[in-house]
Amino acid sequence: MTRTRFALVASSLTLTAVLAACSGMPSMPMAHMATPYSQDMLPDPVKVPAGHRVAWETVGVGEITYECRAKANMADAFEWVFVGPMAALKSRGGETLGRYFGPPATWAANDGSALTGTQVAVAPAMAGSIPLQLVKANPAMGSGALTGVSYIQRVATRGGVAPAMPCAAGSTGKREIVQYQADYIFWKPV
């Protein structure tokens, strides 16, 4: 075998070995690839106004607590009332970047920056999921990722709605925790 032919065969075998090794590796889902976030498919009420850019994308994974309470001004009527959320804010790759909790609704980054906000609008999500939401951010406390954020969108919601079990006089004060997930998109002025 000539030296050139030997080198070609060796290179081919090395490439084959590398490809075989890689074939056993899990492939990265398309959702985790670096694609720019687009709000084109969102309902108009929860779209961020022009003149803003995405500054931070997170995936909130956690729970929402509800409590069975008497309805205001309605004798013998009861309902599940939202008490508050608790969620980890993660990167698309799963790294924990901060947390979300309330009330009041507070987003806190691991770098020490945090902010609260006021709901501007909501829009229906798929059945069984909390609504999509647009929040106007208050000025951030501390310095970091949340400094200068003007809006927060809650999109791609899954779960989180009030419990399906009955809420009645005998269960007043009972709390139930439901799991949820949502993307929180943070926007800053351009």
PDB file of C-alpha atoms in Angstrom:
ATOM      1  CA  MET A   1       0.000   0.000   0.000  1.00  0.00           C
ATOM      2  CA  THR A   2       1.418   3.374  -0.923  1.00  0.00           C
ATOM      3  CA  ARG A   3       1.968   5.991   1.730  1.00  0.00           C
ATOM      4  CA  THR A   4      -0.697   8.342   0.210  1.00  0.00           C
ATOM      5  CA  ARG A   5      -3.243   5.575  -0.025  1.00  0.00           C
ATOM      6  CA  PHE A   6      -2.490   4.511   3.560  1.00  0.00           C
ATOM      7  CA  ALA A   7      -3.033   8.108   4.766  1.00  0.00           C
ATOM      8  CA  LEU A   8      -6.320   8.306   2.855  1.00  0.00           C
ATOM      9  CA  VAL A   9      -7.562   5.016   4.383  1.00  0.00           C
ATOM     10  CA  ALA A  10      -6.451   6.116   7.868  1.00  0.00           C
ATOM     11  CA  SER A  11      -8.248   9.472   7.471  1.00  0.00           C
ATOM     12  CA  SER A  12     -11.371   7.710   6.267  1.00  0.00           C
ATOM     13  CA  LEU A  13     -11.317   5.305   9.230  1.00  0.00           C
ATOM     14  CA  THR A  14     -10.807   8.199  11.660  1.00  0.00           C
ATOM     15  CA  LEU A  15     -13.739  10.105  10.155  1.00  0.00           C
ATOM     16  CA  THR A  16     -15.902   6.977  10.312  1.00  0.00           C
ATOM     17  CA  ALA A  17     -14.983   6.485  13.998  1.00  0.00           C
ATOM     18  CA  VAL A  18     -15.787  10.112  14.829  1.00  0.00           C
ATOM     19  CA  LEU A  19     -19.148   9.946  13.055  1.00  0.00           C
ATOM     20  CA  ALA A  20     -19.999   6.682  14.782  1.00  0.00           C
ATOM     21  CA  ALA A  21     -19.141   8.183  18.167  1.00  0.00           C
ATOM     22  CA  CYS A  22     -21.253  11.249  17.461  1.00  0.00           C
ATOM     23  CA  SER A  23     -24.231   9.201  16.327  1.00  0.00           C
ATOM     24  CA  GLY A  24     -24.718   7.979  19.890  1.00  0.00           C
ATOM     25  CA  MET A  25     -24.830  11.531  21.238  1.00  0.00           C
ATOM     26  CA  PRO A  26     -28.246  13.077  21.840  1.00  0.00           C
ATOM     27  CA  SER A  27     -29.059  15.694  19.258  1.00  0.00           C
ATOM     28  CA  MET A  28     -29.964  19.224  20.350  1.00  0.00           C
ATOM     29  CA  PRO A  29     -33.653  19.996  19.807  1.00  0.00           C
ATOM     30  CA  MET A  30     -34.355  22.800  17.358  1.00  0.00           C
ATOM     31  CA  ALA A  31     -35.973  24.871  20.130  1.00  0.00           C
ATOM     32  CA  HIS A  32     -32.594  25.208  21.860  1.00  0.00           C
ATOM     33  CA  MET A  33     -30.808  26.569  18.821  1.00  0.00           C
ATOM     34  CA  ALA A  34     -30.016  30.262  18.740  1.00  0.00           C
ATOM     35  CA  THR A  35     -32.956  31.694  16.815  1.00  0.00           C
ATOM     36  CA  PRO A  36     -34.152  35.245  17.391  1.00  0.00           C
ATOM     37  CA  TYR A  37     -37.335  35.536  19.435  1.00  0.00           C
ATOM     38  CA  SER A  38     -40.312  36.744  17.425  1.00  0.00           C
ATOM     39  CA  GLN A  39     -43.611  38.004  18.773  1.00  0.00           C
ATOM     40  CA  ASP A  40     -45.279  37.876  15.341  1.00  0.00           C
ATOM     41  CA  MET A  41     -47.596  35.005  16.334  1.00  0.00           C
ATOM     42  CA  LEU A  42     -48.733  36.608  19.611  1.00  0.00           C
ATOM     43  CA  PRO A  43     -52.094  38.322  20.073  1.00  0.00           C
ATOM     44  CA  ASP A  44     -51.771  42.118  19.715  1.00  0.00           C
ATOM     45  CA  PRO A  45     -52.646  42.959  23.363  1.00  0.00           C
ATOM     46  CA  VAL A  46     -49.507  41.196  24.672  1.00  0.00           C
ATOM     47  CA  LYS A  47     -47.063  42.452  22.028  1.00  0.00           C
ATOM     48  CA  VAL A  48     -44.328  44.815  23.170  1.00  0.00           C
ATOM     49  CA  PRO A  49     -44.493  48.199  21.401  1.00  0.00           C
ATOM     50  CA  ALA A  50     -41.993  49.029  18.652  1.00  0.00           C
ATOM     51  CA  GLY A  51     -38.720  50.552  19.806  1.00  0.00           C
ATOM     52  CA  HIS A  52     -37.753  47.680  22.105  1.00  0.00           C
ATOM     53  CA  ARG A  53     -35.400  44.718  21.806  1.00  0.00           C
ATOM     54  CA  VAL A  54     -35.193  41.389  23.587  1.00  0.00           C
ATOM     55  CA  ALA A  55     -32.626  41.657  26.379  1.00  0.00           C
ATOM     56  CA  TRP A  56     -33.113  38.370  28.239  1.00  0.00           C
ATOM     57  CA  GLU A  57     -35.067  35.150  27.629  1.00  0.00           C
ATOM     58  CA  THR A  58     -35.909  32.748  30.438  1.00  0.00           C
ATOM     59  CA  VAL A  59     -38.102  29.724  31.035  1.00  0.00           C
ATOM     60  CA  GLY A  60     -39.998  29.861  34.326  1.00  0.00           C
ATOM     61  CA  VAL A  61     -40.514  26.411  35.821  1.00  0.00           C
ATOM     62  CA  GLY A  62     -42.409  26.200  39.089  1.00  0.00           C
ATOM     63  CA  GLU A  63     -45.723  26.313  40.837  1.00  0.00           C
ATOM     64  CA  ILE A  64     -48.679  28.555  41.584  1.00  0.00           C
ATOM     65  CA  THR A  65     -50.554  28.430  44.879  1.00  0.00           C
ATOM     66  CA  TYR A  66     -54.339  28.869  45.020  1.00  0.00           C
ATOM     67  CA  GLU A  67     -56.583  29.141  48.075  1.00  0.00           C
ATOM     68  CA  CYS A  68     -60.283  28.337  48.437  1.00  0.00           C
ATOM     69  CA  ARG A  69     -62.090  31.497  49.553  1.00  0.00           C
ATOM     70  CA  ALA A  70     -65.604  32.929  49.725  1.00  0.00           C
ATOM     71  CA  LYS A  71     -66.480  35.077  46.711  1.00  0.00           C
ATOM     72  CA  ALA A  72     -66.758  38.761  47.508  1.00  0.00           C
ATOM     73  CA  ASN A  73     -70.356  39.959  47.903  1.00  0.00           C
ATOM     74  CA  MET A  74     -71.817  36.531  47.032  1.00  0.00           C
ATOM     75  CA  ALA A  75     -73.378  34.541  49.845  1.00  0.00           C
ATOM     76  CA  ASP A  76     -72.566  30.824  49.812  1.00  0.00           C
ATOM     77  CA  ALA A  77     -70.310  31.125  46.735  1.00  0.00           C
ATOM     78  CA  PHE A  78     -66.663  30.054  46.782  1.00  0.00           C
ATOM     79  CA  GLU A  79     -63.743  30.109  44.361  1.00  0.00           C
ATOM     80  CA  TRP A  80     -60.055  29.266  43.993  1.00  0.00           C
ATOM     81  CA  VAL A  81     -58.065  32.503  44.377  1.00  0.00           C
ATOM     82  CA  PHE A  82     -54.535  33.059  43.098  1.00  0.00           C
ATOM     83  CA  VAL A  83     -52.135  33.403  46.060  1.00  0.00           C
ATOM     84  CA  GLY A  84     -48.757  33.561  44.342  1.00  0.00           C
ATOM     85  CA  PRO A  85     -46.106  31.971  42.138  1.00  0.00           C
ATOM     86  CA  MET A  86     -42.699  30.461  42.875  1.00  0.00           C
ATOM     87  CA  ALA A  87     -40.532  29.516  39.906  1.00  0.00           C
ATOM     88  CA  ALA A  88     -36.932  29.112  38.840  1.00  0.00           C
ATOM     89  CA  LEU A  89     -35.954  31.250  35.851  1.00  0.00           C
ATOM     90  CA  LYS A  90     -33.830  29.073  33.596  1.00  0.00           C
ATOM     91  CA  SER A  91     -31.912  29.519  30.373  1.00  0.00           C
ATOM     92  CA  ARG A  92     -33.081  27.578  27.324  1.00  0.00           C
ATOM     93  CA  GLY A  93     -30.256  25.157  28.157  1.00  0.00           C
ATOM     94  CA  GLY A  94     -31.537  24.578  31.720  1.00  0.00           C
ATOM     95  CA  GLU A  95     -29.106  26.747  33.740  1.00  0.00           C
ATOM     96  CA  THR A  96     -30.810  28.553  36.645  1.00  0.00           C
ATOM     97  CA  LEU A  97     -30.536  32.316  36.054  1.00  0.00           C
ATOM     98  CA  GLY A  98     -32.837  33.617  38.787  1.00  0.00           C
ATOM     99  CA  ARG A  99     -36.275  33.242  40.283  1.00  0.00           C
ATOM    100  CA  TYR A 100     -39.817  34.563  40.032  1.00  0.00           C
ATOM    101  CA  PHE A 101     -42.048  34.914  43.103  1.00  0.00           C
ATOM    102  CA  GLY A 102     -44.802  37.034  44.598  1.00  0.00           C
ATOM    103  CA  PRO A 103     -46.828  38.883  45.548  1.00  0.00           C
ATOM    104  CA  PRO A 104     -45.896  41.344  44.379  1.00  0.00           C
ATOM    105  CA  ALA A 105     -44.750  39.700  41.158  1.00  0.00           C
ATOM    106  CA  THR A 106     -40.961  39.906  41.351  1.00  0.00           C
ATOM    107  CA  TRP A 107     -38.321  38.739  38.902  1.00  0.00           C
ATOM    108  CA  ALA A 108     -34.852  38.404  40.457  1.00  0.00           C
ATOM    109  CA  ALA A 109     -31.668  37.560  38.550  1.00  0.00           C
ATOM    110  CA  ASN A 110     -28.775  35.718  40.167  1.00  0.00           C
ATOM    111  CA  ASP A 111     -26.629  38.843  39.620  1.00  0.00           C
ATOM    112  CA  GLY A 112     -28.635  40.735  42.283  1.00  0.00           C
ATOM    113  CA  SER A 113     -30.869  42.798  39.991  1.00  0.00           C
ATOM    114  CA  ALA A 114     -34.627  42.508  40.522  1.00  0.00           C
ATOM    115  CA  LEU A 115     -37.811  44.192  39.397  1.00  0.00           C
ATOM    116  CA  THR A 116     -41.555  44.277  39.841  1.00  0.00           C
ATOM    117  CA  GLY A 117     -44.157  45.396  37.355  1.00  0.00           C
ATOM    118  CA  THR A 118     -47.755  46.208  36.549  1.00  0.00           C
ATOM    119  CA  GLN A 119     -49.906  44.068  34.273  1.00  0.00           C
ATOM    120  CA  VAL A 120     -50.803  45.856  31.042  1.00  0.00           C
ATOM    121  CA  ALA A 121     -52.719  43.119  29.198  1.00  0.00           C
ATOM    122  CA  VAL A 122     -53.536  39.422  29.036  1.00  0.00           C
ATOM    123  CA  ALA A 123     -54.606  37.143  26.203  1.00  0.00           C
ATOM    124  CA  PRO A 124     -55.950  33.583  26.245  1.00  0.00           C
ATOM    125  CA  ALA A 125     -53.504  30.691  26.012  1.00  0.00           C
ATOM    126  CA  MET A 126     -54.166  27.058  25.133  1.00  0.00           C
ATOM    127  CA  ALA A 127     -56.763  25.280  27.261  1.00  0.00           C
ATOM    128  CA  GLY A 128     -55.537  24.383  30.738  1.00  0.00           C
ATOM    129  CA  SER A 129     -52.847  27.085  30.760  1.00  0.00           C
ATOM    130  CA  ILE A 130     -52.607  30.478  32.433  1.00  0.00           C
ATOM    131  CA  PRO A 131     -53.042  33.435  30.065  1.00  0.00           C
ATOM    132  CA  LEU A 132     -50.306  35.140  28.112  1.00  0.00           C
ATOM    133  CA  GLN A 133     -49.389  38.418  29.772  1.00  0.00           C
ATOM    134  CA  LEU A 134     -47.672  41.751  29.135  1.00  0.00           C
ATOM    135  CA  VAL A 135     -46.193  43.577  32.132  1.00  0.00           C
ATOM    136  CA  LYS A 136     -44.791  47.123  32.285  1.00  0.00           C
ATOM    137  CA  ALA A 137     -41.637  46.914  34.414  1.00  0.00           C
ATOM    138  CA  ASN A 138     -40.870  49.218  37.304  1.00  0.00           C
ATOM    139  CA  PRO A 139     -37.258  50.439  37.492  1.00  0.00           C
ATOM    140  CA  ALA A 140     -34.929  47.602  38.501  1.00  0.00           C
ATOM    141  CA  MET A 141     -33.389  47.376  41.940  1.00  0.00           C
ATOM    142  CA  GLY A 142     -29.679  46.597  41.894  1.00  0.00           C
ATOM    143  CA  SER A 143     -27.479  46.474  38.835  1.00  0.00           C
ATOM    144  CA  GLY A 144     -27.367  43.626  36.340  1.00  0.00           C
ATOM    145  CA  ALA A 145     -29.397  41.784  33.697  1.00  0.00           C
ATOM    146  CA  LEU A 146     -32.688  43.431  34.697  1.00  0.00           C
ATOM    147  CA  THR A 147     -31.370  47.006  34.686  1.00  0.00           C
ATOM    148  CA  GLY A 148     -33.203  49.006  32.025  1.00  0.00           C
ATOM    149  CA  VAL A 149     -35.911  46.379  31.362  1.00  0.00           C
ATOM    150  CA  SER A 150     -39.130  48.104  30.300  1.00  0.00           C
ATOM    151  CA  TYR A 151     -41.482  45.170  29.563  1.00  0.00           C
ATOM    152  CA  ILE A 152     -41.839  41.500  30.459  1.00  0.00           C
ATOM    153  CA  GLN A 153     -43.893  39.070  28.377  1.00  0.00           C
ATOM    154  CA  ARG A 154     -45.222  35.777  29.711  1.00  0.00           C
ATOM    155  CA  VAL A 155     -45.672  33.492  26.719  1.00  0.00           C
ATOM    156  CA  ALA A 156     -45.662  29.764  25.863  1.00  0.00           C
ATOM    157  CA  THR A 157     -47.585  29.003  29.052  1.00  0.00           C
ATOM    158  CA  ARG A 158     -48.315  25.447  30.154  1.00  0.00           C
ATOM    159  CA  GLY A 159     -50.456  24.575  33.152  1.00  0.00           C
ATOM    160  CA  GLY A 160     -50.940  26.813  36.168  1.00  0.00           C
ATOM    161  CA  VAL A 161     -54.720  27.192  36.125  1.00  0.00           C
ATOM    162  CA  ALA A 162     -56.804  26.965  39.297  1.00  0.00           C
ATOM    163  CA  PRO A 163     -57.511  23.438  40.569  1.00  0.00           C
ATOM    164  CA  ALA A 164     -60.414  21.556  39.019  1.00  0.00           C
ATOM    165  CA  MET A 165     -61.515  20.182  42.396  1.00  0.00           C
ATOM    166  CA  PRO A 166     -64.523  21.820  44.058  1.00  0.00           C
ATOM    167  CA  CYS A 167     -64.057  24.824  46.338  1.00  0.00           C
ATOM    168  CA  ALA A 168     -66.866  24.932  48.905  1.00  0.00           C
ATOM    169  CA  ALA A 169     -67.645  26.141  52.424  1.00  0.00           C
ATOM    170  CA  GLY A 170     -66.036  23.044  53.928  1.00  0.00           C
ATOM    171  CA  SER A 171     -62.737  23.703  52.171  1.00  0.00           C
ATOM    172  CA  THR A 172     -62.387  27.432  52.852  1.00  0.00           C
ATOM    173  CA  GLY A 173     -58.726  28.236  53.518  1.00  0.00           C
ATOM    174  CA  LYS A 174     -57.476  25.059  51.835  1.00  0.00           C
ATOM    175  CA  ARG A 175     -54.478  25.654  49.586  1.00  0.00           C
ATOM    176  CA  GLU A 176     -53.570  23.768  46.443  1.00  0.00           C
ATOM    177  CA  ILE A 177     -50.365  23.992  44.435  1.00  0.00           C
ATOM    178  CA  VAL A 178     -50.346  23.497  40.659  1.00  0.00           C
ATOM    179  CA  GLN A 179     -47.324  23.152  38.395  1.00  0.00           C
ATOM    180  CA  TYR A 180     -46.704  25.520  35.500  1.00  0.00           C
ATOM    181  CA  GLN A 181     -44.145  26.622  32.948  1.00  0.00           C
ATOM    182  CA  ALA A 182     -43.886  29.839  30.929  1.00  0.00           C
ATOM    183  CA  ASP A 183     -41.327  31.742  28.919  1.00  0.00           C
ATOM    184  CA  TYR A 184     -40.530  35.161  30.378  1.00  0.00           C
ATOM    185  CA  ILE A 185     -39.137  37.514  27.740  1.00  0.00           C
ATOM    186  CA  PHE A 186     -37.515  40.725  29.022  1.00  0.00           C
ATOM    187  CA  TRP A 187     -37.403  43.796  26.758  1.00  0.00           C
ATOM    188  CA  LYS A 188     -35.346  47.000  26.850  1.00  0.00           C
ATOM    189  CA  PRO A 189     -35.644  50.171  24.758  1.00  0.00           C
ATOM    190  CA  VAL A 190     -33.529  50.202  21.611  1.00  0.00           C
TER     191      VAL A 190
END
